[in-house]
PDB file of C-alpha atoms and ligand atoms in Angstrom:
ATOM      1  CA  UNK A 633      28.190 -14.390 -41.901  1.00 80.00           C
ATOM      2  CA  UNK A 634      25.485 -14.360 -39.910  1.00 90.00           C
ATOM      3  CA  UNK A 635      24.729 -12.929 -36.296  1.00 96.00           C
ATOM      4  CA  UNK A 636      25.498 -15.921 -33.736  1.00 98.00           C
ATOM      5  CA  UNK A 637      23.534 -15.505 -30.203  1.00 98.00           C
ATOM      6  CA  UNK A 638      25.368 -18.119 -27.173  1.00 98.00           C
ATOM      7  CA  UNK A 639      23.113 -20.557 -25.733  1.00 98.00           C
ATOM      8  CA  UNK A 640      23.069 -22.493 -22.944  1.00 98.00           C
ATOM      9  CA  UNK A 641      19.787 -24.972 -23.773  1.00 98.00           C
ATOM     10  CA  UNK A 642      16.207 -25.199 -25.313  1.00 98.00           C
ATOM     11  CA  UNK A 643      13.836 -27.030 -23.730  1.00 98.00           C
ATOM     12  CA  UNK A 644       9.961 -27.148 -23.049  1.00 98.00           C
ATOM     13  CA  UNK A 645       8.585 -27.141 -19.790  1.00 97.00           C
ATOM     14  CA  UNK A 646       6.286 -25.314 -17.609  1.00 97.00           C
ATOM     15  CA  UNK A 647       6.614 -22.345 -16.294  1.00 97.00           C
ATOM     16  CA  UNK A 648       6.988 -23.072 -12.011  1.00 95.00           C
ATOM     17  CA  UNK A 649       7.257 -19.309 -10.555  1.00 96.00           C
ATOM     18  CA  UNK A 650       5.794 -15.936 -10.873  1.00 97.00           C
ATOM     19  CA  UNK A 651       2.069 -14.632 -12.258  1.00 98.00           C
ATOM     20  CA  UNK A 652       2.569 -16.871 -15.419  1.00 98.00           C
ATOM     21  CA  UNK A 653       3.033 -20.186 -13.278  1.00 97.00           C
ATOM     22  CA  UNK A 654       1.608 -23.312 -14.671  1.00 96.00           C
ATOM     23  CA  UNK A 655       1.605 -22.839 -18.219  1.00 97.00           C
ATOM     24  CA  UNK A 656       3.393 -24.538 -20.783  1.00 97.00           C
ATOM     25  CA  UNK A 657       6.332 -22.314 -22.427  1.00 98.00           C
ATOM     26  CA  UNK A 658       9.815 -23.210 -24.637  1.00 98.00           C
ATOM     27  CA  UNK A 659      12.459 -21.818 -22.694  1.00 98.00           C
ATOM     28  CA  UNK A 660      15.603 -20.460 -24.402  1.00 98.00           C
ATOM     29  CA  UNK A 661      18.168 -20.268 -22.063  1.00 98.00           C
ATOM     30  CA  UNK A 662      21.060 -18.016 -22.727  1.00 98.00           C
ATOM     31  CA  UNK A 663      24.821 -18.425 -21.803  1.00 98.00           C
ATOM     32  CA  UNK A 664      26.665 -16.385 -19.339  1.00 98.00           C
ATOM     33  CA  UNK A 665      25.666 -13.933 -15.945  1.00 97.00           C
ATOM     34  CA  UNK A 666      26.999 -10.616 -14.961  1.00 96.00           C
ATOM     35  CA  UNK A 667      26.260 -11.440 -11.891  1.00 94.00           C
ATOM     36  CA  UNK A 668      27.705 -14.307  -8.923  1.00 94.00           C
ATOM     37  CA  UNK A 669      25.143 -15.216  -6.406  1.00 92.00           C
ATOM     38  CA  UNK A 670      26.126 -15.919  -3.228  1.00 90.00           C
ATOM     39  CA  UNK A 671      24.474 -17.019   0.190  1.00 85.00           C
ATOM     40  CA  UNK A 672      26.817 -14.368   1.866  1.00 87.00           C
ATOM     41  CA  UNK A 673      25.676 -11.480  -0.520  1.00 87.00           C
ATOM     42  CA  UNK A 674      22.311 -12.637  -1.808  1.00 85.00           C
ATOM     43  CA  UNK A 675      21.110 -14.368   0.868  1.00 78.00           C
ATOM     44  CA  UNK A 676      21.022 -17.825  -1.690  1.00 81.00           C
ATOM     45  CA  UNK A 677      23.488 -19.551  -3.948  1.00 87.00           C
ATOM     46  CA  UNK A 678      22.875 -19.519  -7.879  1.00 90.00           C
ATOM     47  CA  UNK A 679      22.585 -23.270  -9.040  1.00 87.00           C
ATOM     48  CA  UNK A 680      22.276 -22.119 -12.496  1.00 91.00           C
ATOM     49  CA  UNK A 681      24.852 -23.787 -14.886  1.00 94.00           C
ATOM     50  CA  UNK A 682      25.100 -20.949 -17.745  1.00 95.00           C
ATOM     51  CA  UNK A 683      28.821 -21.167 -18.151  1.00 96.00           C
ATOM     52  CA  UNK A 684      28.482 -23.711 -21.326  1.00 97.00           C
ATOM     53  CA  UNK A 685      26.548 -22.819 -24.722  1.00 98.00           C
ATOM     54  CA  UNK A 686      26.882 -23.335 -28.647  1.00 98.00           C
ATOM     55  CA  UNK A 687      26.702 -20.223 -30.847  1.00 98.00           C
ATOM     56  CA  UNK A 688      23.278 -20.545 -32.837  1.00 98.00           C
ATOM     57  CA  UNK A 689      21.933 -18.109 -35.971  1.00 98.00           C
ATOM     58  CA  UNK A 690      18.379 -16.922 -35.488  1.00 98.00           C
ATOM     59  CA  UNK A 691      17.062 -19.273 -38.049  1.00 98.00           C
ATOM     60  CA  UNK A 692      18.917 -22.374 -35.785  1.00 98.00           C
ATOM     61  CA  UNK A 693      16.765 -20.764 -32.859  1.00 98.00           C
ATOM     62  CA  UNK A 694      13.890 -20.793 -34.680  1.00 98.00           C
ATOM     63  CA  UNK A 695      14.409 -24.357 -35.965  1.00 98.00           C
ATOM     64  CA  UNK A 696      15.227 -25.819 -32.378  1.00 98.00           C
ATOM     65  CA  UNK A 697      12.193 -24.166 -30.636  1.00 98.00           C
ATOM     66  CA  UNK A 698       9.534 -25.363 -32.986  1.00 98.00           C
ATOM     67  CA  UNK A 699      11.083 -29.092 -33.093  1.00 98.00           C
ATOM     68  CA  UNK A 700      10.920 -28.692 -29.389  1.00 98.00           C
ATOM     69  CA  UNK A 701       7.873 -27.555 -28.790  1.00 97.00           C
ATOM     70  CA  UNK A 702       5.576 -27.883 -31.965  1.00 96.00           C
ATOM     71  CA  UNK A 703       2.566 -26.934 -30.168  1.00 96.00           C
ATOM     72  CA  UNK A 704       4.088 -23.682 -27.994  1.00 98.00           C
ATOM     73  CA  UNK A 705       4.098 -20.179 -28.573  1.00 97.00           C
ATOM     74  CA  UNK A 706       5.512 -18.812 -25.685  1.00 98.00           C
ATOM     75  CA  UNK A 707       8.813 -18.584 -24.940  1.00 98.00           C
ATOM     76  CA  UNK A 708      10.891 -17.528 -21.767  1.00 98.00           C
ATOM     77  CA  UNK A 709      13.930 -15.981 -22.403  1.00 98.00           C
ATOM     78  CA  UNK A 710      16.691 -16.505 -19.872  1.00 98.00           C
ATOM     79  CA  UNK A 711      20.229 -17.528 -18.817  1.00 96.00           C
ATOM     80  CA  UNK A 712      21.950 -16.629 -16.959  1.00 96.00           C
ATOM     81  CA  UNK A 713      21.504 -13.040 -17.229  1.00 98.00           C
ATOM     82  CA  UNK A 714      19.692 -12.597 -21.218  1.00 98.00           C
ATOM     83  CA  UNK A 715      19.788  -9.209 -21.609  1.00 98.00           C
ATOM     84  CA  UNK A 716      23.311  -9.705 -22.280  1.00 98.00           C
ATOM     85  CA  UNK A 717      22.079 -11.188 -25.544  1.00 98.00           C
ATOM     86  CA  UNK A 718      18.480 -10.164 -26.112  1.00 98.00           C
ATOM     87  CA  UNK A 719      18.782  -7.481 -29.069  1.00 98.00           C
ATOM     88  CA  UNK A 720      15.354  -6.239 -30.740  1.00 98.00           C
ATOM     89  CA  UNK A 721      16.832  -8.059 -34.021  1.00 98.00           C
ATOM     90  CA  UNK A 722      16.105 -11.761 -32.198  1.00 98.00           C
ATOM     91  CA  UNK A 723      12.951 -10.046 -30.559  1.00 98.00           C
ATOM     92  CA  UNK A 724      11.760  -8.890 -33.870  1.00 98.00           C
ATOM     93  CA  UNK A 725      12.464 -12.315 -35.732  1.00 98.00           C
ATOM     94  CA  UNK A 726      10.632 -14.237 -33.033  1.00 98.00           C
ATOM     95  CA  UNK A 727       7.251 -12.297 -32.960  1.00 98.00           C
ATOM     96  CA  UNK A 728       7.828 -12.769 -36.888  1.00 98.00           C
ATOM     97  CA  UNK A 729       8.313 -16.167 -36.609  1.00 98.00           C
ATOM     98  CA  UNK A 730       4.681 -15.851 -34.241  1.00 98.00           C
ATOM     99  CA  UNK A 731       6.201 -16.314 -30.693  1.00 98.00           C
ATOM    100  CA  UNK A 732       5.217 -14.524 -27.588  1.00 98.00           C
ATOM    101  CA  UNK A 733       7.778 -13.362 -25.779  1.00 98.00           C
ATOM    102  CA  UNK A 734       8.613 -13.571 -21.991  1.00 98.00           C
ATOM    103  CA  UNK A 735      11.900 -12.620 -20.287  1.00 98.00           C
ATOM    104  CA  UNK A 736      13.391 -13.427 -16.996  1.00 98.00           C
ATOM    105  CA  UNK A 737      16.241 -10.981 -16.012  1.00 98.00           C
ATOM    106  CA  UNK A 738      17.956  -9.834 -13.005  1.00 97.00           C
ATOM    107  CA  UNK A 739      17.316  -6.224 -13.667  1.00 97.00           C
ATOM    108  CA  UNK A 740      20.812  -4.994 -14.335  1.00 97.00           C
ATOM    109  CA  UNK A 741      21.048  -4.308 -18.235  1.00 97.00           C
ATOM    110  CA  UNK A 742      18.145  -1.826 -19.442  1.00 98.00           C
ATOM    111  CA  UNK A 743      16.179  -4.742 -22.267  1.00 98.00           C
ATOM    112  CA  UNK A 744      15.075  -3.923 -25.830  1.00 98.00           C
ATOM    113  CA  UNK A 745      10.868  -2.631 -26.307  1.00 97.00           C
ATOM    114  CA  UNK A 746       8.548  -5.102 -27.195  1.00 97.00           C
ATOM    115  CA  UNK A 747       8.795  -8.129 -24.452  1.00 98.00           C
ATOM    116  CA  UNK A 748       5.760  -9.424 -24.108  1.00 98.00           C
ATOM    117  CA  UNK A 749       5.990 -10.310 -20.121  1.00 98.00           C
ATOM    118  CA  UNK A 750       8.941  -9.076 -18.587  1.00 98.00           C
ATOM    119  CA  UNK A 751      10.282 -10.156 -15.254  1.00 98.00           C
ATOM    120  CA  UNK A 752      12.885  -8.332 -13.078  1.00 98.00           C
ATOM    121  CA  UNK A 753      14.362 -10.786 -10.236  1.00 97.00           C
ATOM    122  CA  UNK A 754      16.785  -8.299  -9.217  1.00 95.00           C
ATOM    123  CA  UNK A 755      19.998  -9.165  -7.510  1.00 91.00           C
ATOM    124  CA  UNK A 756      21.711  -5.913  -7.760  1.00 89.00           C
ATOM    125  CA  UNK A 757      21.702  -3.052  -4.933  1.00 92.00           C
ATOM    126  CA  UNK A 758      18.498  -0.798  -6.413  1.00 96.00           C
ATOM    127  CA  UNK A 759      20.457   1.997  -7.373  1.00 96.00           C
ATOM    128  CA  UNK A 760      22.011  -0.352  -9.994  1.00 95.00           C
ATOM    129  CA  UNK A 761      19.065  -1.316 -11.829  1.00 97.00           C
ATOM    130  CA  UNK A 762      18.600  -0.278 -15.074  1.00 97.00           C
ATOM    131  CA  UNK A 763      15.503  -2.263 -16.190  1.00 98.00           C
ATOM    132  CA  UNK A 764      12.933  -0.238 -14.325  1.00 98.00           C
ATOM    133  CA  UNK A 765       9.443  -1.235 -15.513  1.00 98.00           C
ATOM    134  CA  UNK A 766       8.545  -5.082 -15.488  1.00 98.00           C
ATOM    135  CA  UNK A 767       4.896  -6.629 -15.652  1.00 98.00           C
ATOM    136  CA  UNK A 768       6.113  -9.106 -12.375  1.00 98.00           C
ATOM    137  CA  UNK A 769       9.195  -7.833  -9.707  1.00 98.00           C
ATOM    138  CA  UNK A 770      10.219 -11.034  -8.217  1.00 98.00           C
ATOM    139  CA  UNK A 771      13.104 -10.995  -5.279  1.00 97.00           C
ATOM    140  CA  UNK A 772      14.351 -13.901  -3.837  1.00 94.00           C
ATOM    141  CA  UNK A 773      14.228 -14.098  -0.236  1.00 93.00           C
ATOM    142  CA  UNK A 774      16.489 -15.815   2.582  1.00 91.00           C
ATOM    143  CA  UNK A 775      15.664 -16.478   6.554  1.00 93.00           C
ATOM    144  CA  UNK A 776      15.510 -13.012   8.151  1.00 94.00           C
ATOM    145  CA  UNK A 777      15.749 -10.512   5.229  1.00 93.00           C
ATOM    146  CA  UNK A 778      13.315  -7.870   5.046  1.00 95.00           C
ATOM    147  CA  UNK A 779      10.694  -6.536   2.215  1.00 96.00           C
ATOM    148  CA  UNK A 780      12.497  -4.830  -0.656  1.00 96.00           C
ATOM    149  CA  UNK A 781      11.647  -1.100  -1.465  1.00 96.00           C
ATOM    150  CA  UNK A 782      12.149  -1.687  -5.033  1.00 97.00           C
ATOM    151  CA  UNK A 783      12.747   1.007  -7.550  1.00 98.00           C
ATOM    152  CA  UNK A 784      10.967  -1.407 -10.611  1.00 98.00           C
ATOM    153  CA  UNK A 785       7.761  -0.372 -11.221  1.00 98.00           C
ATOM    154  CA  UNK A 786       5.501  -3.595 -11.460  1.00 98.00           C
ATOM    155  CA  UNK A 787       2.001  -4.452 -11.460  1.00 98.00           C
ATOM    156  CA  UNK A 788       2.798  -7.173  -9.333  1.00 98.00           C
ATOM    157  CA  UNK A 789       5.009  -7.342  -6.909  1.00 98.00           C
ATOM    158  CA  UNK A 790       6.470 -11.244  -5.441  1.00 98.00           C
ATOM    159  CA  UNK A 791       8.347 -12.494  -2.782  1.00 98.00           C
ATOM    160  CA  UNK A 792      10.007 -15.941  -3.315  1.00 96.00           C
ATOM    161  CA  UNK A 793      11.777 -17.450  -0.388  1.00 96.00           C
ATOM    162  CA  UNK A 794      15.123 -19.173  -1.426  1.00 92.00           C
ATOM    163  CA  UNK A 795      15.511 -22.868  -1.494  1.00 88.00           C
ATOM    164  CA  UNK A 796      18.616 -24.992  -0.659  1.00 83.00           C
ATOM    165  CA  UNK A 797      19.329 -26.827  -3.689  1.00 80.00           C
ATOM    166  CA  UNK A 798      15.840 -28.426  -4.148  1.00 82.00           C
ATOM    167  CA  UNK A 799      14.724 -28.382  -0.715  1.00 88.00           C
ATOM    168  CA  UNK A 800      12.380 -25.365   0.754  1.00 90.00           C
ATOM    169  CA  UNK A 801      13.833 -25.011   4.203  1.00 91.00           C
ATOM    170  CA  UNK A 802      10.563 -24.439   6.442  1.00 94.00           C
ATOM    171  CA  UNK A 803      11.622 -21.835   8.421  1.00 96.00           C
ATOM    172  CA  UNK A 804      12.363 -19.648   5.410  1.00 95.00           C
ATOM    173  CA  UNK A 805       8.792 -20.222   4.161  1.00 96.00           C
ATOM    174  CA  UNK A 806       7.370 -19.173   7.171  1.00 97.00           C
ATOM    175  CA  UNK A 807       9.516 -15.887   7.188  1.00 98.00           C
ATOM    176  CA  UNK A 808       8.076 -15.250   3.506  1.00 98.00           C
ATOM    177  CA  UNK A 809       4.760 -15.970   4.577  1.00 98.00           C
ATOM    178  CA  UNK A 810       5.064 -13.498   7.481  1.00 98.00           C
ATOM    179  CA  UNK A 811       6.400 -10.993   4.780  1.00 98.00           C
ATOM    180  CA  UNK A 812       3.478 -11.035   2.562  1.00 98.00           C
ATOM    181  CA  UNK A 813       1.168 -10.830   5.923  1.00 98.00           C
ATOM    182  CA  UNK A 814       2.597  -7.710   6.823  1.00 98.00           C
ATOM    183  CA  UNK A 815       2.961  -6.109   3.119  1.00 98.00           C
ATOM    184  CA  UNK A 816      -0.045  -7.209   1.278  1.00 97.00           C
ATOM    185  CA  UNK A 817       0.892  -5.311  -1.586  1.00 97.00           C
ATOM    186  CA  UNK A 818       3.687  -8.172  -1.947  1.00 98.00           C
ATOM    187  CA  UNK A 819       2.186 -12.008  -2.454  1.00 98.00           C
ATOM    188  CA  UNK A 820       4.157 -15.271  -2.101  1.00 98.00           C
ATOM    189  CA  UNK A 821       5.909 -17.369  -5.211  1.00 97.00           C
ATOM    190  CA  UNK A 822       7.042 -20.583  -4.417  1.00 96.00           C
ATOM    191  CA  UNK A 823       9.509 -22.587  -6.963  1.00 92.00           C
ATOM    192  CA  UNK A 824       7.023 -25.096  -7.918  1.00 90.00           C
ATOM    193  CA  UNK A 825       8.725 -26.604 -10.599  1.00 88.00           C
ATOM    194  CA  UNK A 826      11.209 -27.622  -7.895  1.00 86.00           C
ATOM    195  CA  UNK A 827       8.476 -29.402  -6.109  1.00 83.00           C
ATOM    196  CA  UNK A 828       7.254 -30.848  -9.575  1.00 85.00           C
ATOM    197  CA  UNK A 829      10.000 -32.205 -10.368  1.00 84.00           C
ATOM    198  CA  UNK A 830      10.301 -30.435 -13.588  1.00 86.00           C
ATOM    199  CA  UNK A 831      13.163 -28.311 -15.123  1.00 78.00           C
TER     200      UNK A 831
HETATM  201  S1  SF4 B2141      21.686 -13.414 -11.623  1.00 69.53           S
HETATM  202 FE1  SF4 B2141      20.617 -15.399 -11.758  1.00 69.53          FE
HETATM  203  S2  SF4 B2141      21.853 -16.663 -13.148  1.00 69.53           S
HETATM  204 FE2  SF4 B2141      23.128 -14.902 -12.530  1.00 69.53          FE
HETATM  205  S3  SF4 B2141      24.331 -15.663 -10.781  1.00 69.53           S
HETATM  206 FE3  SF4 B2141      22.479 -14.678  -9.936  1.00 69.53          FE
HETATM  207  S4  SF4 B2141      20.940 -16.339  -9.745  1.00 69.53           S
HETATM  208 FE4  SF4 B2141      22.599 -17.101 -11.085  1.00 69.53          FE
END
């Protein structure tokens, strides 16, 4: 029988966040999260729903991004938490298939070589990350907390102040903004797909 990966939904968007904002990508979004994000501990609440999935073969994967997205060849991987799932197998088969890859993780699960674009959004304490070289090191920022000293090593390095559901609170921004003034090796990333109105 063959290998089954859980996912949550395919879909093709543009990317709102992070160096690689603005372009058009197929996101695969995987099911289930290692972690629980709360305002109390992370400064935000998730509003992810990764709970629900279908179990898909490779070859449905394949089938489902290119009906989705006939003229993509990006894709973000993400969940929930993917590197629960990612495995060099689906990597492999997707460069095959002539994807680029992209991945979105929250740091905690050291991923498989050969992601094109890797971004750690960590949401672990820094002695707990295990994915320790990213191209983009994105933390998510509430009112009053302070610039990270990450351990992920990162050409660039992003601050990206938290939203209430899909409102920007103002004050937040202008914390972030005051952030980035005062660490210019860090620069701002906003949501925009919230503002876009696009998923
Ligand atoms: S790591 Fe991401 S998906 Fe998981 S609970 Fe936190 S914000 Fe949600």
């Amino acid at each position: 029988m063959s290998k089954t990966y859980r996912v949550n939904e395919i879909f093709f968007s543009v990317q709102g966040e992070g160096m690689r904002v603005g372009t058009a990508n197929l996101f695969l979004r995987f099911t289930g999260c290692n972690e629980t994000c709360r305002i109390e501990t992370h400064g935000f609440d998730c509003d992810t729903e990764f709970a629900s999935g279908r179990d898909m073969t490779i070859d449905d994967i394949i089938a489902q991004l290119r009906e989705t997205g006939p003229t993509c060849d990006w894709i973000v991987l993400t969940g929930g938490e993917p590197g629960l799932q990612v495995d060099r197998e689906l990597i492999d088969a997707l460069h095959a298939a002539d994807f680029k890859l992209a991945i979105e993780t929250n740091g905690s699960i050291e991923l498989p070589a050969g992601i094109d674009w890797v971004t750690v959004s960590p949401k672990v304490a820094e002695h707990a990350i295990r994915q320790r070289t990213a191209d983009e090191v994105k933390y998510v920022r509430g009112y009053g907390q302070g610039i990270p000293k990450t351990v992920v090593q990162a050409e660039y390095k992003l601050i990206s102040p938290a939203f209430s559901g899909d409102q920007l609170d103002a004050r937040t921004l202008d914390w972030c903004v005051m952030l980035v003034k005062e660490n210019p090796d860090w620069r701002l990333s906003v949501q925009m797909h919230k503002a876009w109105r696009v998923r």
